[in-house]
GROMACS .gro file of C-alpha atoms in nm:
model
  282
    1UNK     CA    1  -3.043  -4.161   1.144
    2UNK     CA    2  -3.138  -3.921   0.847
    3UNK     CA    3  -3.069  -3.639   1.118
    4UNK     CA    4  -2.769  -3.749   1.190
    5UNK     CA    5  -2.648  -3.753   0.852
    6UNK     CA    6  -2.785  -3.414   0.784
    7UNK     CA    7  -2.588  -3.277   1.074
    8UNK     CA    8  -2.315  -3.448   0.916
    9UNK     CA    9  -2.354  -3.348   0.544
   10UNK     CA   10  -2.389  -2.991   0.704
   11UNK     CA   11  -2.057  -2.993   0.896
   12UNK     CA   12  -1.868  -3.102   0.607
   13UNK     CA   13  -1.977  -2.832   0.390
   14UNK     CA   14  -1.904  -2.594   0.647
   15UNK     CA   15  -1.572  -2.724   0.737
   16UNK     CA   16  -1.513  -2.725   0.300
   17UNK     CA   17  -1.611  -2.344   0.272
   18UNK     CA   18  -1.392  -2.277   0.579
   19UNK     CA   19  -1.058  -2.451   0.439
   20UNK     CA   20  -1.125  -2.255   0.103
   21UNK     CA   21  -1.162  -1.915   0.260
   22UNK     CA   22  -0.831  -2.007   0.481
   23UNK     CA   23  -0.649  -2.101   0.182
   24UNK     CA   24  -0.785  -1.817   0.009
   25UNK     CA   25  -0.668  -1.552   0.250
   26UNK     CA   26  -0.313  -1.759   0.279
   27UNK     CA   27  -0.254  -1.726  -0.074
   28UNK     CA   28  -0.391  -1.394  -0.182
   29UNK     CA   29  -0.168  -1.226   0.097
   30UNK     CA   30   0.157  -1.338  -0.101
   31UNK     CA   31   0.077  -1.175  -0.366
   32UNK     CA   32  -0.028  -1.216  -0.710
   33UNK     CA   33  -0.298  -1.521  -0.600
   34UNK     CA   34  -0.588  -1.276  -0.585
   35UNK     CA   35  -0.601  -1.248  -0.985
   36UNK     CA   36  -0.886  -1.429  -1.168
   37UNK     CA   37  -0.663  -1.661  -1.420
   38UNK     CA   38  -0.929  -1.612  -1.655
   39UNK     CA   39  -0.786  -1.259  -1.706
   40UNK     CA   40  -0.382  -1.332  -1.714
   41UNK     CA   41  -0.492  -1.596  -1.987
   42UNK     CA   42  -0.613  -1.289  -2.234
   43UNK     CA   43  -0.318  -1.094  -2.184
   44UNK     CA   44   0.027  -1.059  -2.323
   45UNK     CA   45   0.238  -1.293  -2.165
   46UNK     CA   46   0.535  -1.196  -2.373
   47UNK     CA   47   0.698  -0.982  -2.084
   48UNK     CA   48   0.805  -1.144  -1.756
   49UNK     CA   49   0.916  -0.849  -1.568
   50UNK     CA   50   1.112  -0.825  -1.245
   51UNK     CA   51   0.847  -0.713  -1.004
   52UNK     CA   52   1.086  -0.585  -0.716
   53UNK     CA   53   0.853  -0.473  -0.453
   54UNK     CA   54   0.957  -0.339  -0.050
   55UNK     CA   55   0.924  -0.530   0.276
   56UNK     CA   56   0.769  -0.223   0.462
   57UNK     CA   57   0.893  -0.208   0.768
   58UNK     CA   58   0.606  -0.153   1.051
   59UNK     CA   59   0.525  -0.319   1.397
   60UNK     CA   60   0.197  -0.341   1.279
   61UNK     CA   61   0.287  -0.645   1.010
   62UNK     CA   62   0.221  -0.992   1.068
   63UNK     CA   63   0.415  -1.065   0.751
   64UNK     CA   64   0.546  -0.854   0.539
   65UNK     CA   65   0.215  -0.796   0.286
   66UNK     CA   66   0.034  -0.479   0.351
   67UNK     CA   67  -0.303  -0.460   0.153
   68UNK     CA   68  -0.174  -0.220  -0.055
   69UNK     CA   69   0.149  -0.445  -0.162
   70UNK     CA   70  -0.130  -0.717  -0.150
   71UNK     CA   71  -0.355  -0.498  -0.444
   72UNK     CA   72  -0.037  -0.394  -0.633
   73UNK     CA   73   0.089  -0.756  -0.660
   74UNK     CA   74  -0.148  -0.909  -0.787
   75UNK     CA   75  -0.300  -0.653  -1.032
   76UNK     CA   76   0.057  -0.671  -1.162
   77UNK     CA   77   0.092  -1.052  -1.183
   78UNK     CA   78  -0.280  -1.057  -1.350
   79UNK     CA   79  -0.116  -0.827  -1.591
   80UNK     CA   80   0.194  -1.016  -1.638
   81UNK     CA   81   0.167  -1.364  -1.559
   82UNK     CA   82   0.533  -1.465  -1.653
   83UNK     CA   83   0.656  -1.221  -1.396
   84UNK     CA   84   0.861  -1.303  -1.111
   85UNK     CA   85   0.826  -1.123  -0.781
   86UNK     CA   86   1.102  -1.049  -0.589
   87UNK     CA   87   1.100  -0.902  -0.275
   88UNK     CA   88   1.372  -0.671  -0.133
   89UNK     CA   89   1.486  -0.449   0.179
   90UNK     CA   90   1.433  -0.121  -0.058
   91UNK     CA   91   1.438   0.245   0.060
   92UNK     CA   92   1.429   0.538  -0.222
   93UNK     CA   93   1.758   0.505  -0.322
   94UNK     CA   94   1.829   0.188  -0.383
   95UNK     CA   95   1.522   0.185  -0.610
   96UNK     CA   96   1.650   0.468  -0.786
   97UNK     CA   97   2.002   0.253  -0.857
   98UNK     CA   98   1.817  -0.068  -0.953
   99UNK     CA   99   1.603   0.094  -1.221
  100UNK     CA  100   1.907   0.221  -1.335
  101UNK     CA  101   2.104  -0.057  -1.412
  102UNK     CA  102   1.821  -0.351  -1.456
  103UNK     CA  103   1.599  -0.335  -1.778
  104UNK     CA  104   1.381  -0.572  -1.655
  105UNK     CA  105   1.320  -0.433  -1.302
  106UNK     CA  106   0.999  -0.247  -1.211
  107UNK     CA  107   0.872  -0.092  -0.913
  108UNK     CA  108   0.534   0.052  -0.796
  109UNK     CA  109   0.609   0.375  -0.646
  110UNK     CA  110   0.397   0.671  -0.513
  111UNK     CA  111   0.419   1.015  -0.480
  112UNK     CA  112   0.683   1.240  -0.682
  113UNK     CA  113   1.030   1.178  -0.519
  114UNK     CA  114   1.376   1.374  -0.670
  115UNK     CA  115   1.537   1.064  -0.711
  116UNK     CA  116   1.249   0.896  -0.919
  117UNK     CA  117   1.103   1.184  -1.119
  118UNK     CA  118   1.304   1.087  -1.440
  119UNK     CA  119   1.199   0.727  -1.453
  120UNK     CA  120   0.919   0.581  -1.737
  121UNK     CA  121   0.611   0.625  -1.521
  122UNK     CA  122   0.216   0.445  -1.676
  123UNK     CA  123   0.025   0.741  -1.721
  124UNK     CA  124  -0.260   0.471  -1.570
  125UNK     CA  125  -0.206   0.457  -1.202
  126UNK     CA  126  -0.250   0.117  -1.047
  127UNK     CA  127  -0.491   0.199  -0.783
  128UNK     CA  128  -0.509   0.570  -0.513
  129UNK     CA  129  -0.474   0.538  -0.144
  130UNK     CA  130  -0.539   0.822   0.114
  131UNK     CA  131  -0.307   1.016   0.360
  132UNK     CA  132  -0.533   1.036   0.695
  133UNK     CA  133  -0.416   1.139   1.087
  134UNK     CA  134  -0.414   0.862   1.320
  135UNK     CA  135  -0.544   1.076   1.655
  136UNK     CA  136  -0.581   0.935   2.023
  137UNK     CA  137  -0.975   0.934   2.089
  138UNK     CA  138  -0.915   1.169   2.390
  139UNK     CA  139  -0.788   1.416   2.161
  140UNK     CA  140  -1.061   1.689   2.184
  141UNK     CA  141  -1.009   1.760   1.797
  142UNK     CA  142  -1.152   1.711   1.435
  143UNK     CA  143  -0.988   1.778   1.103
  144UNK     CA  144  -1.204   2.054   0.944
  145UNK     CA  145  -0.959   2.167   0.663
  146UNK     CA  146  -0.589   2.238   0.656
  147UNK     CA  147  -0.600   2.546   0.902
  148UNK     CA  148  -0.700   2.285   1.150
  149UNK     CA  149  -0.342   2.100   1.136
  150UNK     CA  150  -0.162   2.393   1.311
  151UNK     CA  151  -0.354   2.341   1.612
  152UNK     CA  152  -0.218   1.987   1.700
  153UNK     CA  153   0.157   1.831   1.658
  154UNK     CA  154   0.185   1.575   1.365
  155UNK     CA  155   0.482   1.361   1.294
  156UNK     CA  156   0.548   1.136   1.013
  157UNK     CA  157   0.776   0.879   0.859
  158UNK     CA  158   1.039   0.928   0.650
  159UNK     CA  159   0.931   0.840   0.280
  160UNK     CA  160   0.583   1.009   0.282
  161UNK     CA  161   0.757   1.338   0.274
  162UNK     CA  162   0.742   1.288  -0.115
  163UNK     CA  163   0.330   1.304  -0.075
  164UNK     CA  164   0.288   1.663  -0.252
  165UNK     CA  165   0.000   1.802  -0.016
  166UNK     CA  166   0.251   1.639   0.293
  167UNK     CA  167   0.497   1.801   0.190
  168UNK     CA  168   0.382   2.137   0.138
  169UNK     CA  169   0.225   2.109   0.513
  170UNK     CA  170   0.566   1.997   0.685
  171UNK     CA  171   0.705   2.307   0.480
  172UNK     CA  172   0.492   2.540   0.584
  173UNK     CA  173   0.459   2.392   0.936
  174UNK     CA  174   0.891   2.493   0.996
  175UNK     CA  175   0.804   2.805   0.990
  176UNK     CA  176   0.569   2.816   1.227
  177UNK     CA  177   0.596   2.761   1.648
  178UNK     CA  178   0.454   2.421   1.543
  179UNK     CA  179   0.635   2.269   1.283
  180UNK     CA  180   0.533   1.873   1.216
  181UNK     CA  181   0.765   1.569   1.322
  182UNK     CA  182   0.957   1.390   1.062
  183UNK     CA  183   1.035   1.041   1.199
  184UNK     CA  184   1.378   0.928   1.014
  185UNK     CA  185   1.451   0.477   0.978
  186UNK     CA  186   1.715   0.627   1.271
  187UNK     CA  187   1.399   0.725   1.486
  188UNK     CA  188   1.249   0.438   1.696
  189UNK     CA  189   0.901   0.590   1.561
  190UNK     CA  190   0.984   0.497   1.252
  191UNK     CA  191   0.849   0.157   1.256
  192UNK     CA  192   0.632   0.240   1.525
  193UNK     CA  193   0.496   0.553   1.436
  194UNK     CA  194   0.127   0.496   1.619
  195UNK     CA  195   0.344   0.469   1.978
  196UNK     CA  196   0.457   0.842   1.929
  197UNK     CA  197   0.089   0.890   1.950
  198UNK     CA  198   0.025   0.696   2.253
  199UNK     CA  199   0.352   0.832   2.441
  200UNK     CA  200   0.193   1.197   2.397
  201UNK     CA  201   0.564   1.214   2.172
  202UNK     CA  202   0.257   1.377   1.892
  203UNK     CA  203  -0.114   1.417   1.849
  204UNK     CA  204  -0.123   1.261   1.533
  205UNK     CA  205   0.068   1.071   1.305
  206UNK     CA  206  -0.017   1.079   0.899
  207UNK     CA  207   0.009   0.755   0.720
  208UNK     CA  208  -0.142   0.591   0.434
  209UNK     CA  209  -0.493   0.451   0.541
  210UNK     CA  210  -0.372   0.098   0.398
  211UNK     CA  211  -0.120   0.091   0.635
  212UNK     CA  212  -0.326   0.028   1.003
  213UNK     CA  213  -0.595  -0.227   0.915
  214UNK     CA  214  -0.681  -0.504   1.112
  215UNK     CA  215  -0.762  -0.746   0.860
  216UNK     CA  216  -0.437  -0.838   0.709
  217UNK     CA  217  -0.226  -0.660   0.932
  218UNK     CA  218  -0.132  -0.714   1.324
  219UNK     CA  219  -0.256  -0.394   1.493
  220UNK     CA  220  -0.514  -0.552   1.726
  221UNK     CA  221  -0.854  -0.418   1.748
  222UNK     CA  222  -0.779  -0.314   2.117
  223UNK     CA  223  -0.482  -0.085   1.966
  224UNK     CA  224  -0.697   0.084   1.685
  225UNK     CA  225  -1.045   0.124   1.902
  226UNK     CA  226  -0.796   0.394   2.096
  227UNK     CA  227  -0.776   0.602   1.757
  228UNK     CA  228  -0.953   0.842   1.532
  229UNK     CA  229  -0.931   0.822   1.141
  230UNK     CA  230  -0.937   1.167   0.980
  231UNK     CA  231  -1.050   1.208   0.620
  232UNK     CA  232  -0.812   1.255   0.374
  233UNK     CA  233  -0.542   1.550   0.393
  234UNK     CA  234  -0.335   1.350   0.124
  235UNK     CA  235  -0.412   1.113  -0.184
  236UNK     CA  236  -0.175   0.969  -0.381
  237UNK     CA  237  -0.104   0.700  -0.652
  238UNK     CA  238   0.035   0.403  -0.726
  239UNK     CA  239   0.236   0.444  -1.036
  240UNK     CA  240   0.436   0.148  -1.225
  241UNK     CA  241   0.766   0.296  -1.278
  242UNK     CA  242   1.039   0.128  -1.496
  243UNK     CA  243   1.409   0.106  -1.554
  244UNK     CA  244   1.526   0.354  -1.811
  245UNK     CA  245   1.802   0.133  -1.900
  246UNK     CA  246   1.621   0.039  -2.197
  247UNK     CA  247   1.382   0.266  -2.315
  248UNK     CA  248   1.240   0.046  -2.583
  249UNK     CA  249   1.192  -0.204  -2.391
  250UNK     CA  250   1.062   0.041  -2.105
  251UNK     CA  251   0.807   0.158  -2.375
  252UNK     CA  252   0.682  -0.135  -2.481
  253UNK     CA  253   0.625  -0.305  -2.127
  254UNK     CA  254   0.413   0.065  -2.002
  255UNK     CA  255   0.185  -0.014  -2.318
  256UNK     CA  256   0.154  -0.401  -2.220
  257UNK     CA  257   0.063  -0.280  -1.885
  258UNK     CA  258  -0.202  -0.018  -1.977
  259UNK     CA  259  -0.391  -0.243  -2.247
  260UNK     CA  260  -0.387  -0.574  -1.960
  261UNK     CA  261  -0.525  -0.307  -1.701
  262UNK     CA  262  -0.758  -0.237  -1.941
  263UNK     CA  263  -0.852  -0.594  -1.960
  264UNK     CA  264  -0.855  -0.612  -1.614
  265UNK     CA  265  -1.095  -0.287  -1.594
  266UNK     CA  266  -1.321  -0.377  -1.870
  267UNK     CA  267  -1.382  -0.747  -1.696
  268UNK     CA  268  -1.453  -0.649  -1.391
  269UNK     CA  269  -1.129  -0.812  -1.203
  270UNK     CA  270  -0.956  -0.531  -1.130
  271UNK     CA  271  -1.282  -0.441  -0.878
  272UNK     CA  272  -1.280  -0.763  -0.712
  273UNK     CA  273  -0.886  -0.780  -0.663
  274UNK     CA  274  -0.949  -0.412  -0.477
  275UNK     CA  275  -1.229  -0.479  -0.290
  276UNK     CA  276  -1.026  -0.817  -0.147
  277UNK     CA  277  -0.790  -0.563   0.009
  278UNK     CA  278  -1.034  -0.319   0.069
  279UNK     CA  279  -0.898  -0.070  -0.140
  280UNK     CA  280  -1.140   0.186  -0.338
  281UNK     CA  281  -1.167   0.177  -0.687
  282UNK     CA  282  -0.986   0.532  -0.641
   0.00000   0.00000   0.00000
């Protein structure tokens, strides 16, 4: 009898620590529900910002929260707990148009795109994610520094072109016999940019490491045990960028943001919200 209620006693705890992790995972993925409330509570909750974030567009999504939208969401909702998120079909230029014309509107952006250069930018990026090559594991290669791109084809999607070391590469690479593949949201690679791999369309494809994981996102094990990860060719940050349309207001909400990510540093939840998503510190 005691056994059996042991056994029992045993499988409800296990069952209990199973629905929490479940309901964990469920909620952190939308965003702003990986945040320890014990940090928004010390913040300045005086701002309730617009946070208009993208719906990236990939074959590899489940849903529509990558574990880098996952990270940015909720270090910004820790940050400003009155803020509403709001989720939009985006590409660079309609972010440039909304910043414009909405005060209250931010946006996490990376890289150094034209049309975004002249936005408010926090000096304190919100966390660093890597460019890497995505290469078939019968590709007799290894990256061993940037004279070892121009001996396989590379394609990538339209958007990371604005990724400074990218850029330069793709540059450099038109004037060569080689020159890298830039998949346009016309090209059918564009939200499948892996298959150009696996059709022999490339060798590799660059993308932010974030982008191909299996633990939030739908590329199946099967899919990524055919490829090889390169180290880093690229890094880039995530920068809070805000409307200029009021540039008081802009002001103010860039220092609200870099004394609550100091909070967020200092207590150690910025740490735990990145290592949820697997994201380095850097």
């Amino acid at each position: 009898m005691i056994k059996k209620l042991n056994i029992l006693l045993l499988s409800l705890v296990l069952a209990m620590l199973v629905a929490k992790f479940a309901v964990d995972r469920l909620s952190a993925v939308r965003g702003g529900s990986a945040a320890p409330r014990t940090a928004s509570s010390v913040l300045n909750a005086g701002f309730a910002p617009r946070i208009v974030y993208r719906e990236l567009v990939s074959i590899a999504m489940v849903n529509p929260m990558t574990q880098r939208n996952g990270c940015v969401l909720d270090v910004m909702k820790a940050i400003f707990p009155n803020g509403t998120l709001d989720e939009r079909k985006l590409d660079v230029a309609s972010t440039s148009d909304l910043l414009k014309r909405d005060p209250h509107a931010v946006c996490v952006t990376y890289g150094d795109h034209p049309l975004l250069r002249d936005f408010p930018h926090a000096p304190t990026p919100i966390a660093e994610a890597e460019i890497v090559l995505y290469t078939p594991r019968t590709l007799e290669w290894s990256y061993d520094g940037p004279a070892s791109l121009s001996k396989i084809k590379i394609g990538f999607v339209e958007g990371y072109e604005d990724c400074p070391n990218l850029l330069r590469l793709y540059e450099a690479s038109l004037k060569t016999d080689n020159p890298m593949i830039l998949f346009r949201h016309s090209d059918k690679y564009y939200r499948d940019p892996l298959s150009a791999v696996l059709d022999g369309v490339v060798d590799a494809v660059a993308l932010l490491r974030t982008d191909y994981s299996s633990e939030t996102i739908g590329v199946t094990v099967k899919t990524l045990f055919k490829f090889n990860v390169s180290p880093a060719i690229d890094k880039v940050p995530f920068l809070l960028t805000v409307s200029k349309a009021d540039p008081e207001y802009a002001q103010a909400l860039i220092a609200a943001y870099e004394s609550g990510y100091k909070v967020l540093e200092d207590s150690g939840a910025l740490r735990r919200i990145r290592e949820y998503y697997r994201i380095g510190s850097k």
